[in-house]
XYZ file of C-alpha atoms in Angstrom:
424
model
C -74.927 41.366 29.762
C -71.367 42.694 29.440
C -69.704 40.575 26.555
C -66.012 39.476 27.217
C -63.720 37.854 24.531
C -64.464 37.185 21.074
C -67.777 38.773 19.409
C -68.790 38.369 15.718
C -70.658 41.375 14.525
C -72.670 41.987 11.658
C -69.417 42.985 9.536
C -66.698 42.236 11.729
C -65.451 40.162 14.472
C -64.030 42.108 17.541
C -62.528 41.010 20.967
C -63.604 42.711 24.394
C -60.956 42.639 27.351
C -61.804 41.446 30.757
C -63.295 45.131 31.536
C -65.368 44.520 28.780
C -64.083 47.360 26.515
C -63.300 46.713 22.924
C -59.622 45.734 22.464
C -57.361 47.874 19.555
C -54.100 46.972 17.971
C -51.645 44.288 19.102
C -52.860 42.318 21.844
C -52.341 38.824 23.612
C -55.638 36.838 24.159
C -55.564 33.267 25.716
C -51.721 33.230 24.616
C -52.314 33.894 20.993
C -51.091 37.250 19.250
C -53.587 39.102 17.560
C -53.836 42.691 15.950
C -56.880 44.635 16.056
C -57.799 47.977 13.953
C -57.304 50.565 15.591
C -60.202 52.522 14.744
C -62.955 49.629 14.303
C -61.255 47.160 16.645
C -61.933 44.200 13.696
C -59.538 41.312 13.874
C -56.959 41.449 11.149
C -56.111 38.710 8.976
C -53.641 38.167 6.388
C -50.098 40.651 6.097
C -49.941 43.463 8.260
C -47.023 46.127 8.405
C -46.704 47.206 12.390
C -44.251 49.801 13.515
C -42.286 49.183 10.203
C -42.511 45.346 10.635
C -44.410 42.611 8.867
C -46.473 40.255 10.670
C -48.913 37.995 9.215
C -52.427 36.691 10.898
C -54.160 33.580 9.602
C -57.581 33.494 8.834
C -58.429 33.061 12.718
C -56.737 36.354 13.336
C -53.783 34.471 15.259
C -50.530 35.979 14.440
C -48.113 33.636 12.957
C -44.537 32.203 13.756
C -41.868 30.270 12.297
C -41.970 29.214 8.618
C -45.502 30.081 6.775
C -46.102 29.708 3.428
C -48.134 33.519 2.335
C -49.578 34.774 -0.689
C -47.914 37.726 -2.384
C -49.564 40.647 -4.092
C -49.327 39.232 -7.614
C -51.077 36.047 -6.779
C -48.265 33.700 -6.244
C -46.954 32.273 -2.821
C -43.725 32.955 -0.865
C -42.164 31.016 2.319
C -41.197 33.255 4.886
C -40.230 32.873 8.437
C -41.926 34.886 11.456
C -39.848 35.546 14.477
C -41.046 34.494 18.322
C -42.451 38.010 18.421
C -44.243 37.494 14.949
C -42.207 39.794 12.977
C -41.116 38.926 9.698
C -37.049 37.684 9.435
C -34.464 38.409 7.268
C -31.083 37.013 6.491
C -29.783 33.970 7.893
C -32.248 32.929 10.250
C -32.841 29.666 12.345
C -36.594 28.810 12.183
C -37.614 25.911 14.533
C -34.813 23.448 14.316
C -33.572 24.365 10.773
C -31.510 27.376 9.343
C -32.791 29.378 6.413
C -31.603 32.200 4.231
C -34.390 34.750 4.046
C -34.409 37.344 1.157
C -33.391 40.815 2.545
C -36.361 42.954 1.224
C -39.295 40.426 0.692
C -38.349 37.968 3.348
C -38.794 35.044 1.149
C -36.854 31.903 1.601
C -34.132 31.592 -0.620
C -32.841 28.387 -2.331
C -29.619 26.664 -3.792
C -26.264 28.011 -3.815
C -26.097 31.541 -1.695
C -22.919 33.528 -1.150
C -23.390 35.233 2.511
C -20.404 37.699 3.818
C -18.152 36.197 1.645
C -18.994 32.364 2.182
C -20.867 29.739 0.503
C -24.057 27.939 1.816
C -26.335 25.813 0.201
C -30.183 25.552 0.744
C -32.469 22.730 -0.046
C -34.265 23.496 -3.752
C -37.373 22.077 -2.166
C -37.631 23.007 1.271
C -35.065 25.781 1.540
C -33.146 24.113 4.783
C -29.731 25.008 4.972
C -27.228 22.170 4.252
C -25.063 20.805 6.715
C -22.253 17.775 6.342
C -21.434 16.174 2.949
C -24.075 16.953 0.287
C -24.388 16.089 -3.205
C -25.702 19.690 -4.537
C -27.095 20.929 -7.957
C -25.519 23.831 -8.800
C -26.654 26.981 -10.120
C -25.522 26.158 -13.533
C -27.527 22.739 -13.232
C -24.565 20.541 -12.462
C -23.680 18.442 -9.574
C -20.777 18.420 -7.133
C -20.385 16.894 -3.766
C -19.403 19.391 -0.995
C -19.320 19.746 2.628
C -20.638 22.183 4.770
C -19.614 22.920 8.412
C -21.753 23.124 11.447
C -22.348 26.961 10.852
C -23.558 26.000 7.304
C -20.299 27.531 5.455
C -18.426 25.627 2.648
C -15.665 23.466 3.870
C -12.145 23.297 1.913
C -9.045 21.533 2.262
C -8.751 18.421 4.726
C -11.684 18.005 6.939
C -12.349 15.459 9.516
C -15.645 14.242 9.630
C -17.049 11.530 11.738
C -13.786 10.085 12.081
C -13.011 10.060 8.845
C -10.629 12.423 6.527
C -11.912 14.048 3.358
C -10.399 16.611 1.061
C -12.096 19.297 -0.322
C -11.125 21.830 -3.428
C -9.435 24.526 -2.044
C -11.357 26.989 -4.669
C -14.194 24.930 -5.525
C -15.145 22.796 -2.208
C -15.458 19.903 -4.363
C -14.552 16.300 -2.836
C -11.764 14.703 -4.186
C -11.506 11.194 -4.551
C -8.472 9.069 -6.220
C -4.814 9.783 -5.684
C -3.813 13.286 -4.646
C -0.639 14.367 -3.684
C -0.562 16.470 -0.623
C 2.248 18.980 0.664
C 4.096 15.958 2.243
C 2.453 12.921 0.988
C 0.581 11.065 -1.465
C -2.947 9.869 -0.165
C -5.981 8.092 -1.728
C -9.576 8.777 -1.382
C -12.699 6.104 -2.333
C -15.456 6.703 -4.339
C -17.163 8.241 -1.338
C -14.208 10.518 -0.783
C -13.011 9.106 2.758
C -9.320 8.450 2.730
C -8.346 4.756 2.460
C -5.603 2.900 4.452
C -4.114 -0.260 3.801
C -3.961 -2.541 0.947
C -5.968 -1.068 -2.139
C -6.823 -2.411 -5.688
C -6.836 0.828 -7.946
C -7.216 0.179 -11.625
C -5.966 -3.291 -11.085
C -2.882 -2.673 -9.272
C -2.122 -2.868 -5.801
C -0.936 -0.198 -3.338
C -0.094 0.224 0.442
C -1.071 3.072 2.416
C -0.084 4.000 5.779
C -2.332 2.547 8.277
C -2.164 5.812 10.281
C -1.227 8.733 8.055
C -2.738 7.151 4.790
C 0.596 8.017 2.920
C 1.202 5.941 0.058
C 4.105 3.758 0.673
C 6.955 2.992 -1.523
C 10.145 0.455 -1.362
C 10.000 -2.563 0.704
C 7.092 -2.905 3.216
C 5.980 -5.514 5.672
C 2.306 -5.582 5.602
C -0.585 -7.819 7.330
C -2.306 -10.342 5.559
C -5.971 -10.802 5.640
C -5.912 -14.282 7.690
C -3.279 -12.898 9.912
C 0.750 -12.787 9.908
C 2.693 -10.618 7.435
C 4.346 -10.516 3.839
C 7.101 -8.550 2.839
C 6.355 -6.877 -0.369
C 7.807 -4.036 -2.670
C 6.379 -0.965 -3.946
C 7.650 1.134 -6.803
C 8.236 4.687 -6.892
C 4.790 5.061 -8.285
C 3.324 3.085 -5.392
C 2.512 0.103 -7.153
C 3.178 -3.279 -6.381
C 6.340 -5.110 -8.157
C 6.367 -8.461 -9.093
C 9.065 -10.998 -10.263
C 13.100 -9.784 -10.400
C 13.890 -6.486 -8.704
C 16.754 -4.668 -8.419
C 16.954 -2.578 -4.988
C 19.856 -0.494 -3.930
C 22.218 -2.709 -5.974
C 20.893 -6.007 -4.786
C 18.413 -8.587 -6.694
C 15.546 -9.821 -5.015
C 12.258 -11.730 -6.165
C 8.449 -11.261 -5.591
C 6.032 -13.630 -6.129
C 3.815 -13.121 -9.247
C 0.619 -13.954 -7.779
C 0.673 -12.315 -4.281
C 3.993 -10.156 -4.713
C 5.382 -11.689 -1.475
C 9.008 -11.513 -1.135
C 10.720 -14.855 -2.073
C 13.108 -16.331 0.668
C 15.254 -19.408 0.130
C 15.523 -21.434 -3.291
C 13.960 -20.585 -6.143
C 13.860 -21.227 -10.088
C 14.078 -17.846 -11.914
C 14.801 -17.281 -15.538
C 16.106 -21.011 -15.913
C 18.491 -20.826 -12.835
C 18.355 -21.979 -9.288
C 18.876 -19.183 -7.017
C 18.903 -18.656 -3.282
C 17.543 -15.485 -1.439
C 18.337 -14.794 2.383
C 16.174 -13.977 5.231
C 16.497 -10.524 3.929
C 15.013 -11.262 0.758
C 18.472 -10.571 -1.328
C 19.910 -13.065 -3.893
C 23.248 -14.831 -2.406
C 26.687 -15.558 -3.750
C 29.373 -17.735 -3.861
C 29.952 -19.744 -0.661
C 26.672 -20.169 1.535
C 25.869 -22.652 4.324
C 22.088 -23.422 4.282
C 20.541 -25.599 6.474
C 23.908 -27.469 7.580
C 25.077 -27.985 3.878
C 27.276 -25.811 1.518
C 26.440 -24.572 -1.485
C 28.176 -22.372 -4.198
C 26.278 -19.795 -6.300
C 27.839 -17.909 -9.410
C 29.457 -14.868 -7.994
C 27.760 -12.707 -10.891
C 24.519 -14.341 -11.889
C 23.720 -16.062 -8.414
C 22.826 -19.429 -10.289
C 23.648 -22.353 -8.139
C 26.588 -24.572 -9.535
C 26.778 -28.184 -9.851
C 29.721 -30.694 -10.532
C 33.478 -30.019 -10.217
C 34.723 -26.157 -9.526
C 38.153 -24.931 -9.878
C 38.375 -21.961 -7.376
C 42.020 -21.425 -8.150
C 44.830 -21.587 -6.023
C 44.372 -25.235 -5.801
C 41.229 -24.991 -4.028
C 38.456 -26.928 -5.459
C 34.585 -27.936 -4.813
C 32.438 -30.847 -5.881
C 28.562 -30.359 -5.911
C 26.024 -32.647 -6.430
C 23.063 -32.437 -8.652
C 21.213 -30.981 -5.582
C 23.636 -28.052 -5.359
C 24.830 -29.672 -2.396
C 28.638 -29.987 -1.701
C 30.168 -33.188 -1.548
C 33.409 -33.558 0.427
C 36.495 -34.485 -1.652
C 39.899 -35.234 -0.882
C 43.139 -32.853 -1.822
C 45.699 -34.066 -4.077
C 48.086 -34.952 -1.067
C 45.613 -37.137 0.344
C 44.928 -38.709 -3.171
C 48.814 -39.269 -2.965
C 48.760 -40.869 0.056
C 45.658 -43.210 -0.994
C 47.859 -43.816 -4.008
C 50.919 -44.793 -2.009
C 49.097 -47.370 0.090
C 47.552 -48.754 -3.064
C 50.814 -49.463 -4.595
C 52.289 -50.947 -1.573
C 49.448 -53.469 -1.181
C 48.927 -54.406 -5.023
C 52.675 -53.767 -6.837
C 53.703 -57.098 -8.144
C 56.589 -59.024 -7.106
C 58.563 -58.336 -10.327
C 57.833 -54.707 -10.039
C 58.581 -54.524 -6.505
C 62.152 -56.066 -7.156
C 62.734 -53.237 -9.694
C 61.933 -50.202 -7.143
C 63.563 -51.767 -4.444
C 66.010 -49.604 -2.870
C 64.568 -46.608 -4.873
C 62.624 -43.555 -4.020
C 59.078 -43.584 -5.577
C 57.944 -40.014 -6.852
C 54.285 -39.342 -6.923
C 52.959 -36.645 -9.225
C 49.308 -35.659 -9.108
C 47.574 -33.953 -11.773
C 44.418 -31.593 -11.233
C 41.034 -33.366 -10.380
C 38.776 -33.796 -13.510
C 35.580 -35.578 -14.360
C 35.942 -38.821 -16.020
C 33.090 -40.475 -18.418
C 31.615 -43.246 -16.850
C 32.373 -42.008 -13.414
C 29.989 -39.715 -11.015
C 32.929 -38.143 -8.924
C 36.100 -36.287 -9.689
C 39.102 -38.690 -10.695
C 42.585 -37.835 -9.720
C 45.308 -39.024 -11.696
C 48.387 -40.187 -9.648
C 51.398 -40.705 -11.235
C 54.156 -43.229 -9.796
C 57.465 -42.912 -10.993
C 60.947 -44.101 -10.078
C 64.024 -42.973 -11.905
C 67.366 -44.852 -11.694
C 69.391 -42.235 -10.024
C 66.422 -41.282 -7.421
C 66.395 -37.957 -8.977
C 63.108 -35.743 -9.187
C 61.299 -36.279 -12.293
C 60.275 -33.248 -14.674
C 60.516 -32.158 -18.140
C 64.157 -32.468 -18.641
C 64.368 -36.169 -17.409
C 65.235 -38.403 -20.053
C 62.938 -41.352 -20.373
C 65.733 -43.795 -20.608
C 66.514 -42.561 -16.703
C 62.858 -43.656 -15.628
C 62.946 -47.622 -14.345
C 59.295 -47.836 -13.187
C 56.210 -45.494 -14.007
C 52.532 -46.332 -13.390
C 49.209 -44.449 -13.200
C 46.613 -44.846 -10.286
C 43.454 -43.173 -10.544
C 41.997 -42.289 -7.317
C 38.164 -41.130 -6.654
C 38.079 -37.858 -5.092
C 35.214 -38.718 -2.964
C 35.699 -42.547 -1.663
C 39.322 -42.231 -2.292
C 38.871 -45.837 -4.301
C 42.057 -46.533 -6.170
C 42.493 -48.347 -9.472
C 45.582 -48.929 -11.923
C 44.326 -46.407 -15.107
C 44.767 -48.591 -18.424
C 43.078 -45.799 -20.490
C 46.141 -43.445 -19.239
C 49.536 -44.546 -21.213
C 52.828 -42.875 -21.160
C 54.053 -40.295 -18.599
C 53.573 -36.540 -19.816
């Protein structure tokens, strides 16, 4: 009976075709590739060079494809890759789902860093598979670095957007950058994982703020969001660090809370003085209308003033312990009050003296007087014999009547002042 297919003879295994004839050379049997000795027809096992190309046939004679570990002539082993046609591959090749770099002469899988056509690639030191994406690699020197390989396996440099995040890789070494980095037009910050950071960041115990869209480090006054909602205005110096306490910015004084850095608005106790910061955070000076009340702040220090203040030009102001202005009368009003008081209280005897004469009223500047919480005016009521105006040239003998009335500058209460004697 005629044999078809594989047959094990005494010293060899052969194969007969459908026509019963023995097969020789490279053949396909049942979908598998084989190579039969061109003279004896024996099935070939192991490596075989055919038409200048190397192939590998397993123990069953089947031609191998893809990644294979094969023995070497010196008794060792090497990992190689055979194409779909069974021929050994060389250089950068895709075998199955992975890329490899195969030695140009032996076809052996290469490992570690490899420079191919001027570009650096990395092949896993255990598997030989080409790396893509962010990788921490062991260099040929033994040291490690984190780098990035593109979809083609070539090392990436400079700014790279990976999975929606920005990274920076050294322009020469490809090493992933972390920490503060000054780019051409902005300073940014990359976290320990290399990804660019945004918003508030605490770095070495100090707070910084990076633009939410560009990642650029911010300086100066900035309004930043709070974690629990809302915003706060803070100040970052030229080095990007958050500032606290008193800060002079463009000639104006501001105050930033010690714990949060939030810009102070309104009243604050600073360096032993009470000051006031407006809605823009800048310190206010001199007259200020706050919540319906007037206050006065020192024109140089900004310190809130209390008590009786002389603004010059016969302008006075009186401020309580809380800094609020307390309305006070002027000298003319004080004289009017003193005049009415004198009319109501003068004795008959004194009235007879001044009857038919002109009463001249002179006012001293308001002053604080011991025992009184409000400023006081001293009003001098004087009558001369010839009704002449009283001045420094008036002879005392010409004065026929003189009295001192103290007028409260707030309540207009009047009393004869017995503590003031004589008329200066």
